[in-house]
Structure formats: C-alpha cells, structure tokens
C-alpha cells in the first residue's frame, strides 16, 4: 500500500442533534486527515464527541455540514443504500460490546459481512475458508465452532476483529475496543491491533486508556466537539510484532 | 443478498426460538387444519348424498303429484295412481324402466324364526333393472305378478339366511304381518348403497304392498294412489322430450291442462345440481370462517414479529453496520414471517388431513380430503404471512443503525 495514500480526509465536520434552541453541537468543525497505514487514537472526556465522530467516519451517520472524503470518495451525502455498501466494502468495525450474533459459531459470525457483499468479490464457496483464515490470523484457529457464550470477552473481541478484517477494508474503526476487558485481555487486543497496523492496516481507535493510546502514533484529543490537541508518539517500533503462531499460544494458555 | 442465505438466516432465527415459533404458528396451524377438516366433512356429506341420489339408478326422472295438490281434501282426479306408471312404461318411447316403490316395516316369520321390523319394499318389476339387482336363485316378480296381485316375495341374501339358514328358501312360505307369501327368489348380495341395505330386506309386488300393508290416507281414498314414479330414460334419447311426453300423457289421463302443474317432474340432474349449490353455499361459509381464523393467525405472527424486531434491534444494527441495506433487513424479516406461516401451513395441512381421516374413522360421517382445499389453505397461509409480516419487516428496515446498535 502507498504510504502517502490518504484514507480519511474531513473538513469542518459538524454534527448537531435536535433542533431550535435545544440544539446540541456534538461535533464542531472537525478537520483531520489519516494516511494509509496509520494507527490513530482519539481521546477526550465523556460527551466530547468521540463516538459521534467515529459514527460519521464509519459511515453509520452523515455530518450536518462539512465534508468527508473516504479513500478518495466523497461520502458526506450518500444515501442509505450507498452508505451500506461503503460500510461493507471499506470499513471494518470493532465495538466495545463485541456485537457478535448470539448462538452463532465464531466462523459464521466472521462470515457475516460477506453475506451483504453486493460486489460478490468472493464466491460463496470460498467464504468459509476465508473466515477460517481470519480466525487463524487473530489466534482463534481452535475456536471456530464455538459460540459467543462459550468464549471469553477477549476471545469474543478477537472474533469481532476477524469479522472486521474479512472484507479487507481500507480502515478499521474501533470505539473503545478494550472498554469491556480486563487489562490483560485488553493488552492482548491492543497487541493484535498493533500487529495488524504493522502489517499495513489503517486503524482509528477511541480509548479512555492512556496505556492503549501508547500503542498509537498519534493521539487526537477532542473537547466539546472540537479538536483540542494532537500528540505525536512517533513510530512505536519498540513494540514487538506478535507472530500469529505466538498469538495462538498465548490465547490457548 | 443471496436467497439461500436469506432462507438460512430466517430458518435459523425460527429454530432458535422453537417453542415461541410453534405457538406463533398455532393460529395458522389451526386455521389451515380447520379448513381442510371442514371441507373434508362437507365433501363427505355431499358424496354421501349424491351416492344416495345415484343409488336410485341412473338417468332418472322423478314424477310426483305436486305438493299443493296432495292431501285428502283434494279431488282424486289429479293424484298420481299406479296405472299412470304403467301407462308411462307402455306408451312413451325412450323409457327403459318405471319404478314405483313403497316401503313398510313389518314382522316376518318363517317356521320358528320370527324377525321384527324388517323393511319390506313394494316395487314394480323394473326395480330390478333400474337398481341393478342380481337374482341369485329363483326369479324376481313380473308385471303379471303385479297385475294379479300374486302373494310372492323375494328375499335379500342376509334376510334369507336368517330366516331359513342353509335350507333353500325358494318355494317356502313366509308370514309378513299375517299375510302368507311364497318365496320366489333370493337376491345376490349387494350391500349398502346410499344407506339402503339391500341384503336385509324383502321385496314384494307393489300391488300387494298397496293392498295389504301401506294403508296411507291416500291409498284409502283410492287404493292405487302412489307418491312417486321413478322413470329411467335411455341415455341415447332426449330427456326434455321424454319429460314433455310424460306431461302430455298425465294431463290427458287426468283431464287437466298442460299448464296446470298438477304433477312435478324433476330429473336426477336437477336434484344433484340443487344439492351441489347447497353444499357450495355451505363451503363458502366455511371458507369465510377459515379466512377469519387465518387472519387471527396472521395477527399473531405480526405480533411476534414486532416483538422479535424489538428484541433483535442490536442484531439489526450490527447487520446494518456490516453492510445490510434496508431491503436486506426487510427481506430477512419478511422471509421469516413467510417461512413461519408456510411451516405453520404445512403442519396445519398434516394435522388437517390426519384429523379428517381420524374423524372419518371415529364418526359415522364420511370425510373426503379435497386436494384443492389443501392448496387453498396453504396459499392463504402464505398470503397471510406475507401480508402481516410486511409491517414488522418495514419497521426493522427503517431502524437507524446507530440507534439500533445502542439499543439495550
Ligand atoms: N442521538 C443523539 N441525540 C442527541 N444528542 C446526542 C446524540 N448522540 C450524541 N449526542 C450528544 O452528543 C455529544 C457527544 O456524544 P458522544 O456519544 O459522541 O460522546 P463520547 O465522546 O463518545 O462520550 P463517551 O466517552 O461517554 O462515549 C453528547 O453531548 C451527547 O449527549
Ligand atoms: Mg462514546
């Protein structure tokens, strides 16, 4: 992937909720840029607009004003069906609460986005193998047939990461992915995301945890809906990349 | 989105909540089963009645004194008499047989054996051909026997056995209510046709019946007054023409005008048609009742689908977040409703067919399972599913992804 390639480019992104005097300005003229291969953290106090920003970046909602160019395409004013297509092909989500389908195997959960792929990039016969590959990649090769209720929180989040990766998106959006996990599991998830980052993935992550933020190269601090400060951590090559094999072992342990 | 995928998702969703799905389908199951059972019963009744009508013979015309002309107060001139029957048989072409029939229930004795309440049929000789009866031994009575009021009797196969055991009955005598009759023949077994058991009764000339047993108010006025004549017509001849000839003949014989309507002439076809239109009306009533129960079932499905959409809001949000369009979501829930009503329809069809069959076994009523009723019930179940599934599916499709994901 071309390192100079711009994935996210927003200018004066504004989002207001409600109408009239009861207006809430959740995002206030946010302009930012994320290049291909970057790992960016978004921090800020509760109610500062982090989730609102992530929802717009993830094409789950549209801005009230301002523009958003994703992977060279202006997505600020697309309709529901077009946005669904963008979400399917270009974006991989990781939620705080994993959001796996209950009573459905890890394998099936990972395959889910492929069902909605209208470009039919992958023939149906290849879905299962693809999902297996993704689960191997997140170190869950031995848990493919397990259902969410049979997996630990950390394992469930790994399944969610595999699901986010399966359509080979241009970026991964994670809103507090470690928020529901204990520190050890959270750290494993962060190592996994960092590993993906080192393999070239573009990742934007919302977090409250400064330790999590350490893994990133750039931290954007939001306050009252606007960008307060941007901290550059520099390339964090000091963190060792985990081999898929080593991950599997650490999970199995 | 691939149709197989949609079906698989819907099928799994139904399977995950088996008891609830089954309860939801219950309305449809009952509705569909009810349609099939009720139509089977009505078709069975219809078949029984039309059997009764056709058991009288085929290609028949029924001639009777018009109802308003009957009764003791009416002058004897316009009453159907036995000689009218013989006149029809003798002078009208295209008539293959004329049956005059009068039943009575009498005590029958032979030697030491005495049997009560035995059905005795007084008939004209054509009874044998029109009802397609076979004589096993001896003979049936003839026109001569009728004219001469011969005291003869023909026995049904079972009755003969009960009266005489293994001995040959022909030539023996029996006492019917103190009238001594000579057995001239025994019929071959025919069984029950149209609720008449041909084997347990006895047959005597109509003239003997009218004279000795059937003391009705009519026959008291004039000894040979009869209620109805069954005329069998050659299928090759024109039915309407035969009817007209009978009308003319009777008018002449009774000295009335053709237009006087003293006699009622109906064809077997007319009776079957009337019967069919009655059952058709009954069936459409059943269809309405069944339709209402299917709608109730449909409302049940809508209710549960709405609950299901609410419960699965987060799932909907997740599916949207990974690329499901409103149409994908709508299709999924619509398919689920449709599948549920189709499965309900299938179970209902099974229950209905089984129920109709069991009902036929357990009761004396006959049931006929009508294929079109199964298709109709099944089709309406599908339509109900689609109709009542649409609203909840639309609700699901219109959910906002973020609201849906945030839903607790
Ligand atoms: N659907 C909505 N309707 C009205 N106001 C909203 C809506 N969504 C968010 N807001 C408001 O927008 C502001 C930003 O909310 P947002 O969820 O983006 O905060 P956040 O930074 O993610 O907070 P947290 O750290 O608690 O998750 C808040 O004041 C919130 O009340
Ligand atoms: Mg938030």
XYZ file of C-alpha atoms and ligand atoms in Angstrom:
693
model
C 0.000 0.000 0.000
C 1.164 3.502 -0.844
C 2.198 5.201 2.424
C 1.196 8.653 1.183
C -2.304 7.494 0.266
C -4.973 9.406 2.232
C -7.708 7.308 3.721
C -9.654 9.845 5.777
C -9.931 13.495 4.956
C -12.529 15.614 6.737
C -13.005 19.324 6.675
C -15.183 21.291 9.092
C -17.154 18.211 10.007
C -20.071 19.373 12.147
C -22.856 17.379 13.695
C -25.765 18.879 15.576
C -28.547 16.974 17.265
C -32.044 18.234 17.904
C -33.454 21.453 16.543
C -34.115 25.045 17.565
C -32.831 26.201 20.946
C -32.316 22.664 22.255
C -29.535 22.100 19.721
C -26.560 20.022 20.804
C -23.421 20.577 18.791
C -21.717 17.196 19.159
C -19.033 17.885 16.553
C -17.781 21.346 15.823
C -15.781 21.920 12.629
C -13.509 18.903 12.907
C -10.862 18.692 10.191
C -8.461 15.788 10.207
C -6.533 13.532 7.915
C -5.494 9.902 8.333
C -2.987 8.331 5.970
C -2.910 4.765 4.893
C -1.199 2.529 7.450
C -1.626 4.927 10.376
C -2.717 3.902 13.844
C -4.548 6.874 15.361
C -6.145 7.187 18.799
C -8.977 9.523 19.664
C -9.285 10.541 23.291
C -11.317 13.006 25.247
C -13.732 13.338 28.142
C -17.132 11.758 28.080
C -19.517 13.622 25.816
C -16.719 15.249 23.844
C -17.996 13.758 20.574
C -15.703 10.760 20.073
C -18.458 8.299 19.237
C -20.234 10.847 17.096
C -17.043 11.334 15.096
C -16.476 7.587 14.795
C -20.047 7.058 13.576
C -19.525 9.563 10.811
C -16.085 8.199 9.934
C -17.645 4.736 9.906
C -20.439 5.909 7.589
C -23.091 4.947 10.127
C -24.322 8.522 10.026
C -23.757 11.615 7.942
C -22.482 15.036 9.050
C -24.814 18.025 9.405
C -22.247 20.037 7.472
C -18.664 19.719 6.314
C -17.217 17.136 4.021
C -15.796 13.688 4.451
C -13.684 12.044 1.791
C -13.045 8.363 2.421
C -10.443 6.616 0.276
C -10.818 9.306 -2.380
C -14.618 9.199 -2.449
C -16.835 11.930 -1.061
C -19.213 10.121 1.239
C -20.772 13.133 3.010
C -24.063 12.982 1.148
C -24.631 9.371 0.202
C -27.996 7.669 0.679
C -28.669 4.730 2.991
C -28.036 2.050 0.402
C -24.784 3.629 -0.783
C -23.593 4.039 2.806
C -24.364 0.381 3.476
C -22.183 -0.531 0.518
C -19.307 1.625 1.790
C -19.607 0.089 5.268
C -19.483 -3.345 3.762
C -16.501 -2.941 1.492
C -14.353 -0.204 3.022
C -14.860 -0.277 6.764
C -14.279 -2.825 9.471
C -15.922 -2.091 12.832
C -14.896 -3.153 16.271
C -17.354 -2.306 19.032
C -16.858 -2.038 22.747
C -19.503 -4.720 23.304
C -18.240 -7.064 20.538
C -21.741 -7.335 18.998
C -21.496 -10.946 17.923
C -24.590 -12.847 16.841
C -25.710 -14.976 19.775
C -25.918 -18.748 19.353
C -23.926 -18.500 16.152
C -20.487 -20.006 15.733
C -17.360 -17.871 15.522
C -16.970 -18.995 11.929
C -20.476 -17.862 10.991
C -20.011 -14.582 12.821
C -16.861 -13.863 10.873
C -18.569 -14.687 7.577
C -21.427 -12.236 8.257
C -20.172 -9.222 6.228
C -19.696 -11.411 3.140
C -23.443 -12.101 3.052
C -24.033 -8.433 2.335
C -21.269 -8.002 -0.228
C -23.076 -6.866 -3.354
C -19.896 -6.804 -5.430
C -19.594 -10.583 -4.991
C -15.873 -10.251 -4.720
C -15.614 -13.637 -3.048
C -17.555 -16.629 -4.399
C -19.720 -18.318 -1.784
C -17.622 -21.494 -1.765
C -14.608 -19.511 -0.557
C -16.337 -17.815 2.392
C -15.680 -20.499 4.919
C -12.001 -20.803 4.085
C -11.688 -17.035 4.191
C -13.322 -16.938 7.631
C -11.009 -19.725 8.823
C -8.002 -17.735 7.639
C -9.217 -14.657 9.533
C -9.772 -16.629 12.729
C -6.274 -18.128 12.382
C -4.941 -14.621 11.968
C -6.430 -13.483 15.291
C -5.240 -16.667 17.004
C -8.600 -18.440 17.267
C -7.880 -21.342 14.933
C -9.053 -23.738 17.614
C -12.305 -21.918 18.474
C -14.014 -21.753 15.075
C -17.033 -23.813 16.099
C -17.527 -22.045 19.417
C -20.475 -19.757 20.048
C -20.036 -16.363 21.748
C -21.338 -17.600 25.107
C -18.563 -20.219 25.088
C -15.816 -17.622 24.579
C -14.103 -15.161 26.934
C -14.517 -11.441 26.375
C -11.060 -11.193 24.829
C -11.795 -14.106 22.527
C -15.119 -12.570 21.506
C -13.350 -9.343 20.646
C -10.882 -11.334 18.530
C -13.801 -12.840 16.635
C -15.102 -9.313 16.098
C -11.680 -8.276 14.760
C -11.642 -11.236 12.392
C -15.106 -10.184 11.224
C -13.863 -6.626 10.637
C -10.960 -7.926 8.562
C -12.806 -10.343 6.307
C -13.867 -7.855 3.639
C -10.317 -6.478 3.506
C -11.453 -2.931 4.427
C -9.398 0.234 3.831
C -9.616 1.038 7.533
C -10.644 -0.309 10.884
C -12.739 1.736 13.257
C -12.714 0.727 16.910
C -14.789 2.556 19.544
C -13.324 1.618 22.928
C -12.452 -1.957 21.894
C -10.853 -2.699 25.269
C -13.500 -0.925 27.349
C -15.191 -4.150 28.455
C -11.991 -6.120 29.014
C -9.621 -6.610 31.909
C -6.160 -5.120 31.434
C -4.533 -8.372 30.363
C -7.124 -9.151 27.688
C -7.159 -5.503 26.682
C -3.435 -5.576 26.189
C -3.710 -8.674 24.013
C -6.293 -6.957 21.839
C -4.046 -3.911 21.535
C -1.094 -6.113 20.583
C -3.230 -7.748 17.946
C -4.358 -4.391 16.552
C -0.779 -3.135 16.634
C 0.291 -6.237 14.785
C -2.319 -5.527 12.114
C -1.065 -1.968 11.981
C 2.485 -3.199 11.410
C 1.139 -5.289 8.542
C -0.155 -2.080 6.977
C -3.713 -1.704 8.274
C -5.170 1.756 8.859
C -6.765 1.906 12.300
C -8.651 4.608 14.186
C -9.339 3.787 17.791
C -11.253 5.569 20.518
C -9.979 4.956 24.012
C -10.030 6.272 27.547
C -6.961 4.258 28.427
C -3.602 6.114 28.174
C -1.792 2.758 28.026
C -3.802 1.855 24.961
C -3.009 5.217 23.476
C 0.692 4.456 23.877
C 0.440 1.916 21.136
C -0.579 4.576 18.638
C 1.499 7.038 16.646
C -0.877 9.938 17.007
C -3.455 10.846 19.642
C -6.221 13.293 18.768
C -7.792 14.871 21.846
C -11.369 16.044 21.469
C -13.068 18.544 23.737
C -16.616 19.817 23.405
C -16.801 18.568 19.860
C -13.652 20.132 18.515
C -10.035 19.018 18.240
C -8.192 20.200 21.316
C -4.665 18.865 20.848
C -2.869 16.335 18.684
C 0.011 14.373 20.233
C 2.512 12.544 18.051
C 4.025 9.475 19.716
C 6.330 8.730 16.819
C 6.590 5.293 15.267
C 6.348 2.778 18.056
C 8.637 0.152 16.570
C 9.868 -0.730 20.026
C 6.813 -2.992 20.420
C 7.492 -6.472 19.135
C 5.123 -7.741 16.470
C 3.373 -10.901 17.558
C 3.562 -13.789 15.140
C 0.185 -15.485 14.503
C 1.692 -18.653 15.975
C 2.730 -16.908 19.171
C -0.719 -15.317 19.498
C -2.438 -18.644 19.228
C -0.253 -19.950 22.015
C -0.861 -17.017 24.259
C -4.617 -17.408 23.799
C -4.524 -21.120 24.364
C -2.516 -20.640 27.555
C -28.152 -10.870 -0.826
C -28.334 -14.493 -1.819
C -31.763 -16.146 -1.444
C -30.270 -19.273 0.123
C -28.564 -17.068 2.665
C -31.829 -15.270 3.465
C -33.623 -18.588 3.878
C -30.866 -19.973 6.071
C -30.855 -16.920 8.358
C -34.653 -16.970 8.660
C -34.757 -20.680 9.258
C -32.108 -20.403 11.991
C -33.958 -17.499 13.598
C -37.126 -19.613 13.763
C -35.159 -22.612 15.038
C -33.543 -20.587 17.834
C -36.954 -19.949 19.387
C -38.732 -23.217 18.719
C -41.482 -23.044 21.314
C -42.299 -19.453 20.572
C -42.289 -20.083 16.828
C -44.610 -23.040 17.274
C -47.004 -21.003 19.426
C -46.921 -18.241 16.846
C -47.747 -20.713 14.117
C -50.603 -22.155 16.149
C -53.164 -19.752 14.694
C -52.140 -20.652 11.179
C -51.980 -24.356 12.038
C -55.491 -24.319 13.465
C -56.829 -22.209 10.603
C -55.387 -24.427 7.903
C -56.351 -27.646 9.677
C -59.880 -26.326 10.207
C -60.306 -25.505 6.523
C -59.180 -28.975 5.479
C -61.260 -30.841 8.062
C -64.423 -28.825 7.459
C -64.156 -29.121 3.709
C -63.461 -32.846 4.051
C -66.619 -33.229 6.136
C -68.742 -31.192 3.753
C -67.339 -33.035 0.735
C -68.005 -36.319 2.520
C -71.604 -35.340 3.214
C -72.006 -34.255 -0.369
C -70.625 -37.560 -1.606
C -72.973 -39.494 0.683
C -75.994 -37.565 -0.555
C -75.041 -37.858 -4.206
C -74.466 -41.576 -3.642
C -77.979 -41.763 -2.293
C -79.313 -39.961 -5.326
C -77.415 -42.097 -7.806
C -78.154 -45.297 -5.886
C -81.730 -44.945 -7.113
C -80.405 -45.699 -10.580
C -79.016 -43.547 -13.333
C -80.678 -41.222 -15.818
C -83.834 -40.936 -13.764
C -86.864 -38.694 -13.908
C -88.910 -38.330 -10.740
C -92.645 -37.856 -11.282
C -94.844 -36.949 -8.339
C -98.124 -35.294 -7.508
C -97.440 -31.618 -6.939
C -97.185 -30.930 -3.259
C -100.037 -28.393 -3.182
C -102.351 -30.900 -4.861
C -101.815 -33.634 -2.342
C -103.871 -34.435 0.677
C -107.234 -35.957 1.456
C -109.160 -32.761 0.727
C -108.200 -32.773 -2.913
C -110.375 -34.448 -5.513
C -108.932 -37.748 -6.649
C -108.701 -36.727 -10.277
C -105.280 -35.125 -10.105
C -103.463 -37.677 -7.967
C -100.795 -39.882 -9.374
C -102.003 -43.504 -9.499
C -100.308 -46.779 -10.201
C -101.826 -47.011 -13.684
C -100.036 -43.758 -14.601
C -96.770 -45.599 -14.061
C -97.710 -48.474 -16.309
C -99.019 -46.022 -18.917
C -95.671 -44.208 -18.916
C -93.855 -47.523 -19.280
C -96.110 -48.701 -22.100
C -96.623 -45.632 -24.253
C -93.551 -43.395 -24.034
C -90.540 -44.193 -26.171
C -87.124 -43.728 -24.624
C -88.312 -45.013 -21.236
C -86.323 -48.078 -20.213
C -87.912 -48.704 -16.862
C -90.511 -47.386 -14.441
C -90.250 -47.961 -10.717
C -92.960 -47.408 -8.203
C -91.794 -48.067 -4.720
C -93.384 -48.132 -1.297
C -91.625 -49.197 1.879
C -93.067 -50.666 5.069
C -91.621 -52.190 8.221
C -93.225 -55.472 9.260
C -92.682 -58.631 11.276
C -91.540 -61.529 9.130
C -91.947 -65.183 10.201
C -90.704 -68.409 8.662
C -91.209 -71.610 10.633
C -89.901 -70.926 14.169
C -87.971 -67.840 13.166
C -89.658 -64.504 13.741
C -87.949 -61.214 12.914
C -89.328 -57.808 13.864
C -89.043 -54.522 11.983
C -87.932 -55.937 8.680
C -88.005 -53.446 5.822
C -90.347 -54.549 3.061
C -90.114 -52.828 -0.303
C -93.167 -52.927 -2.516
C -91.998 -52.255 -6.047
C -92.794 -52.565 -9.693
C -90.795 -55.209 -11.606
C -88.453 -52.663 -13.235
C -86.977 -52.134 -9.760
C -84.621 -54.998 -10.594
C -83.119 -53.394 -13.709
C -83.161 -49.757 -12.557
C -81.393 -50.602 -9.266
C -79.129 -53.133 -10.982
C -80.061 -56.025 -8.757
C -78.995 -59.593 -9.461
C -81.128 -62.587 -8.520
C -79.031 -65.422 -7.062
C -81.680 -68.116 -7.150
C -85.283 -68.276 -8.326
C -86.686 -65.144 -10.017
C -87.833 -61.556 -9.427
C -91.568 -60.805 -9.707
C -93.029 -59.809 -13.082
C -95.718 -57.439 -14.378
C -98.022 -60.408 -14.348
C -97.410 -60.938 -10.645
C -98.129 -57.257 -10.037
C -101.296 -57.197 -12.115
C -102.619 -60.370 -10.496
C -101.549 -59.240 -7.033
C -99.708 -62.524 -6.598
C -98.672 -63.143 -2.994
C -94.974 -63.652 -3.720
C -91.826 -62.365 -2.029
C -88.132 -62.022 -2.966
C -85.621 -62.050 -0.095
C -82.374 -60.190 0.353
C -79.394 -62.524 0.805
C -78.869 -61.931 4.528
C -82.553 -62.000 5.352
C -82.885 -65.354 3.524
C -80.065 -66.774 5.596
C -81.555 -65.509 8.858
C -84.966 -66.966 8.049
C -84.000 -70.281 6.508
C -80.365 -70.885 7.423
C -78.769 -73.146 4.860
C -82.073 -74.544 3.536
C -83.245 -73.397 0.085
C -85.883 -70.691 0.637
C -87.431 -70.792 -2.842
C -90.899 -72.353 -2.728
C -91.173 -71.960 1.053
C -93.679 -69.594 2.555
C -93.215 -66.718 4.963
C -95.685 -64.746 7.038
C -95.470 -60.990 6.701
C -97.743 -59.464 9.292
C -100.104 -62.474 8.978
C -100.173 -62.427 5.188
C -98.766 -65.642 3.737
C -96.344 -65.052 0.848
C -94.420 -67.562 -1.229
C -90.681 -67.056 -1.661
C -89.920 -66.999 -5.393
C -86.320 -65.813 -5.316
C -83.277 -64.729 -3.325
C -81.094 -61.797 -4.381
C -77.343 -61.882 -4.710
C -75.559 -59.842 -2.036
C -75.424 -56.138 -2.991
C -74.568 -54.493 0.316
C -75.499 -50.988 1.399
C -75.866 -48.343 -1.282
C -76.899 -44.850 -0.326
C -77.755 -46.005 3.208
C -80.167 -48.672 1.950
C -79.089 -52.192 2.873
C -80.353 -54.311 0.003
C -79.452 -57.585 1.691
C -81.519 -57.357 4.883
C -84.882 -56.531 3.309
C -87.600 -58.263 1.325
C -89.283 -57.247 -1.945
C -92.935 -57.759 -2.911
C -95.123 -56.622 -5.842
C -96.255 -53.018 -5.395
C -99.886 -54.016 -5.807
C -99.641 -56.394 -2.844
C -97.925 -53.679 -0.792
C -100.621 -51.119 -1.585
C -103.371 -53.610 -0.823
C -102.048 -55.238 2.307
C -99.590 -53.011 4.095
C -99.308 -49.382 3.004
C -102.562 -48.103 4.382
C -101.876 -44.388 3.886
C -104.537 -41.690 3.806
C -104.038 -41.512 0.068
C -104.429 -45.182 -0.621
C -107.590 -45.220 1.472
C -109.227 -42.742 -0.873
C -108.162 -44.585 -3.918
C -106.428 -47.932 -3.495
C -103.663 -47.396 -6.005
C -102.614 -43.814 -5.274
C -98.837 -43.516 -5.306
C -96.467 -40.776 -4.277
C -93.714 -41.028 -6.823
C -92.744 -42.766 -10.013
C -89.089 -43.249 -10.930
C -88.723 -43.235 -14.689
C -85.462 -44.434 -16.161
C -84.648 -42.969 -19.549
C -82.469 -44.410 -22.259
C -79.297 -42.248 -22.199
C -79.456 -42.001 -26.015
C -82.891 -40.375 -26.048
C -83.697 -36.740 -25.347
C -84.506 -36.164 -21.699
C -86.536 -32.979 -22.277
C -88.607 -34.709 -24.918
C -89.403 -37.596 -22.588
C -90.413 -35.134 -19.857
C -92.743 -33.357 -22.261
C -94.316 -36.627 -23.347
C -94.908 -37.615 -19.724
C -96.541 -34.242 -19.057
C -98.835 -34.603 -22.042
C -99.733 -38.168 -21.109
C -100.541 -37.312 -17.491
C -102.542 -34.241 -18.489
C -104.592 -36.369 -20.836
C -105.100 -39.162 -18.318
C -106.199 -36.798 -15.565
C -108.108 -34.396 -17.765
C -106.155 -31.310 -16.768
C -104.417 -28.665 -18.872
C -100.684 -28.931 -19.533
C -100.181 -25.679 -17.671
C -101.964 -26.834 -14.522
C -98.800 -28.092 -12.851
C -100.655 -30.912 -11.169
C -97.550 -33.059 -11.379
C -93.978 -32.283 -10.552
C -91.345 -33.708 -12.850
C -87.705 -33.433 -11.785
C -84.618 -35.011 -13.229
C -81.882 -36.585 -11.189
C -79.520 -33.958 -12.626
C -81.730 -31.166 -11.207
C -81.559 -32.715 -7.752
C -77.820 -33.201 -7.937
C -77.415 -29.590 -9.052
C -79.575 -28.255 -6.234
C -77.607 -30.390 -3.827
C -74.340 -29.092 -5.229
C -75.369 -25.458 -4.961
C -76.423 -26.030 -1.343
C -73.062 -27.515 -0.443
C -71.279 -24.808 -2.420
C -73.004 -22.198 -0.270
C -72.055 -24.144 2.843
C -68.477 -24.383 1.672
C -68.152 -20.683 1.006
C -69.420 -20.074 4.525
C -66.708 -22.402 5.800
C -64.170 -20.552 3.703
C -65.124 -17.311 5.428
C -64.863 -18.856 8.869
C -61.489 -20.306 7.964
C -60.421 -16.990 6.478
C -61.158 -15.237 9.756
C -59.130 -17.770 11.724
C -56.240 -17.351 9.297
C -56.369 -13.590 9.798
C -56.283 -14.132 13.551
C -53.254 -16.358 12.966
C -51.703 -13.649 10.830
C -52.158 -11.064 13.568
C -50.388 -13.495 15.903
C -47.477 -13.623 13.516
C -47.376 -9.845 13.205
C -47.415 -9.509 16.977
C -44.498 -11.887 17.477
C -42.559 -10.405 14.576
C -42.871 -6.956 16.173
C -41.578 -8.376 19.452
C -38.809 -10.109 17.575
C -37.777 -6.917 15.780
C -37.577 -5.125 19.121
C -35.604 -7.922 20.734
C -33.218 -8.155 17.849
C -32.682 -4.439 17.383
C -28.972 -4.740 18.166
C -28.639 -7.599 15.716
C -30.287 -5.419 13.092
C -27.877 -2.600 13.930
C -24.932 -4.956 13.626
C -26.121 -6.283 10.277
C -26.526 -2.710 9.074
C -23.047 -1.828 10.287
C -21.500 -4.600 8.214
C -23.391 -3.572 5.104
C -27.012 -4.741 5.219
C -29.297 -2.392 3.279
C -32.878 -1.621 4.349
C -34.015 -4.094 1.702
C -31.780 -6.812 3.122
C -33.300 -6.303 6.571
C -36.844 -6.114 5.229
C -36.290 -9.238 3.169
C -34.938 -11.128 6.145
C -37.905 -10.410 8.411
C -40.441 -10.847 5.638
C -38.930 -14.207 4.794
C -39.071 -15.149 8.436
C -42.785 -14.340 8.655
C -43.449 -16.098 5.380
C -41.460 -19.147 6.363
C -43.220 -19.308 9.702
C -46.664 -19.216 8.096
C -45.621 -21.733 5.450
C -44.284 -24.127 8.054
C -47.458 -23.492 10.052
C -49.434 -24.166 6.885
C -47.541 -27.391 6.316
C -48.103 -28.584 9.880
C -51.726 -27.465 9.623
C -52.158 -29.422 6.394
C -50.743 -32.513 8.082
C -52.972 -32.054 11.126
C -55.966 -31.334 8.879
C -55.501 -34.385 6.668
C -54.834 -36.600 9.686
C -57.738 -35.046 11.587
C -60.172 -35.501 8.707
C -59.075 -39.099 8.319
C -59.443 -39.805 12.042
C -62.799 -38.042 12.135
C -63.978 -40.266 9.279
C -62.817 -43.341 11.194
C -64.209 -42.338 14.561
C -67.581 -40.982 13.486
C -70.251 -42.365 11.214
C -69.756 -39.373 8.949
C -67.834 -39.763 5.780
C -64.900 -37.411 5.053
C -63.345 -36.783 1.678
C -59.992 -34.986 1.671
C -60.115 -32.435 -1.127
C -56.728 -31.596 -2.664
C -57.814 -28.098 -3.644
C -58.712 -27.370 -0.013
C -55.128 -28.177 0.992
C -53.754 -25.885 -1.701
C -56.245 -23.163 -0.811
C -55.441 -23.313 2.887
C -51.726 -23.389 2.200
C -51.924 -20.494 -0.249
C -53.920 -18.353 2.163
C -51.436 -19.111 4.929
C -48.620 -17.834 2.714
C -50.589 -14.732 1.769
C -51.371 -14.060 5.419
C -47.682 -14.414 6.328
C -46.596 -12.000 3.633
C -49.317 -9.505 4.478
C -48.852 -9.481 8.238
C -45.081 -9.828 8.022
C -44.724 -6.703 5.958
C -45.335 -4.145 8.690
C -42.808 -5.541 11.214
C -40.267 -6.097 8.417
C -40.673 -2.499 7.375
C -40.221 -1.317 10.956
C -36.957 -3.256 11.081
C -35.767 -1.875 7.754
C -36.315 1.706 8.854
C -34.235 1.458 12.015
C -31.315 3.836 12.239
C -28.054 1.866 12.541
C -26.703 3.895 15.464
C -29.956 3.825 17.431
C -30.198 0.115 16.740
C -26.643 -0.557 17.925
C -27.221 1.484 21.090
C -30.474 -0.351 21.879
C -30.360 -2.200 25.191
N -28.589 10.822 19.012
C -28.269 11.880 19.752
N -29.190 12.822 20.055
C -28.892 13.904 20.792
N -27.678 14.132 21.309
C -26.701 13.237 21.070
C -26.938 12.069 20.288
N -25.792 11.357 20.222
C -24.867 12.049 20.910
N -25.411 13.186 21.431
C -24.725 14.185 22.212
O -23.559 14.490 21.531
C -22.498 14.667 22.458
C -21.339 13.761 22.090
O -21.697 12.411 22.340
P -20.729 11.216 22.048
O -21.507 9.961 22.237
O -20.097 11.424 20.742
O -19.670 11.332 23.206
P -18.403 10.429 23.536
O -17.240 11.289 23.405
O -18.440 9.213 22.729
O -18.646 10.069 25.054
P -18.315 8.734 25.852
O -16.864 8.797 26.178
O -19.151 8.828 27.085
O -18.678 7.592 24.969
C -23.053 14.404 23.824
O -23.366 15.623 24.443
C -24.307 13.645 23.567
O -25.272 13.922 24.536
Mg -18.659 7.108 23.098
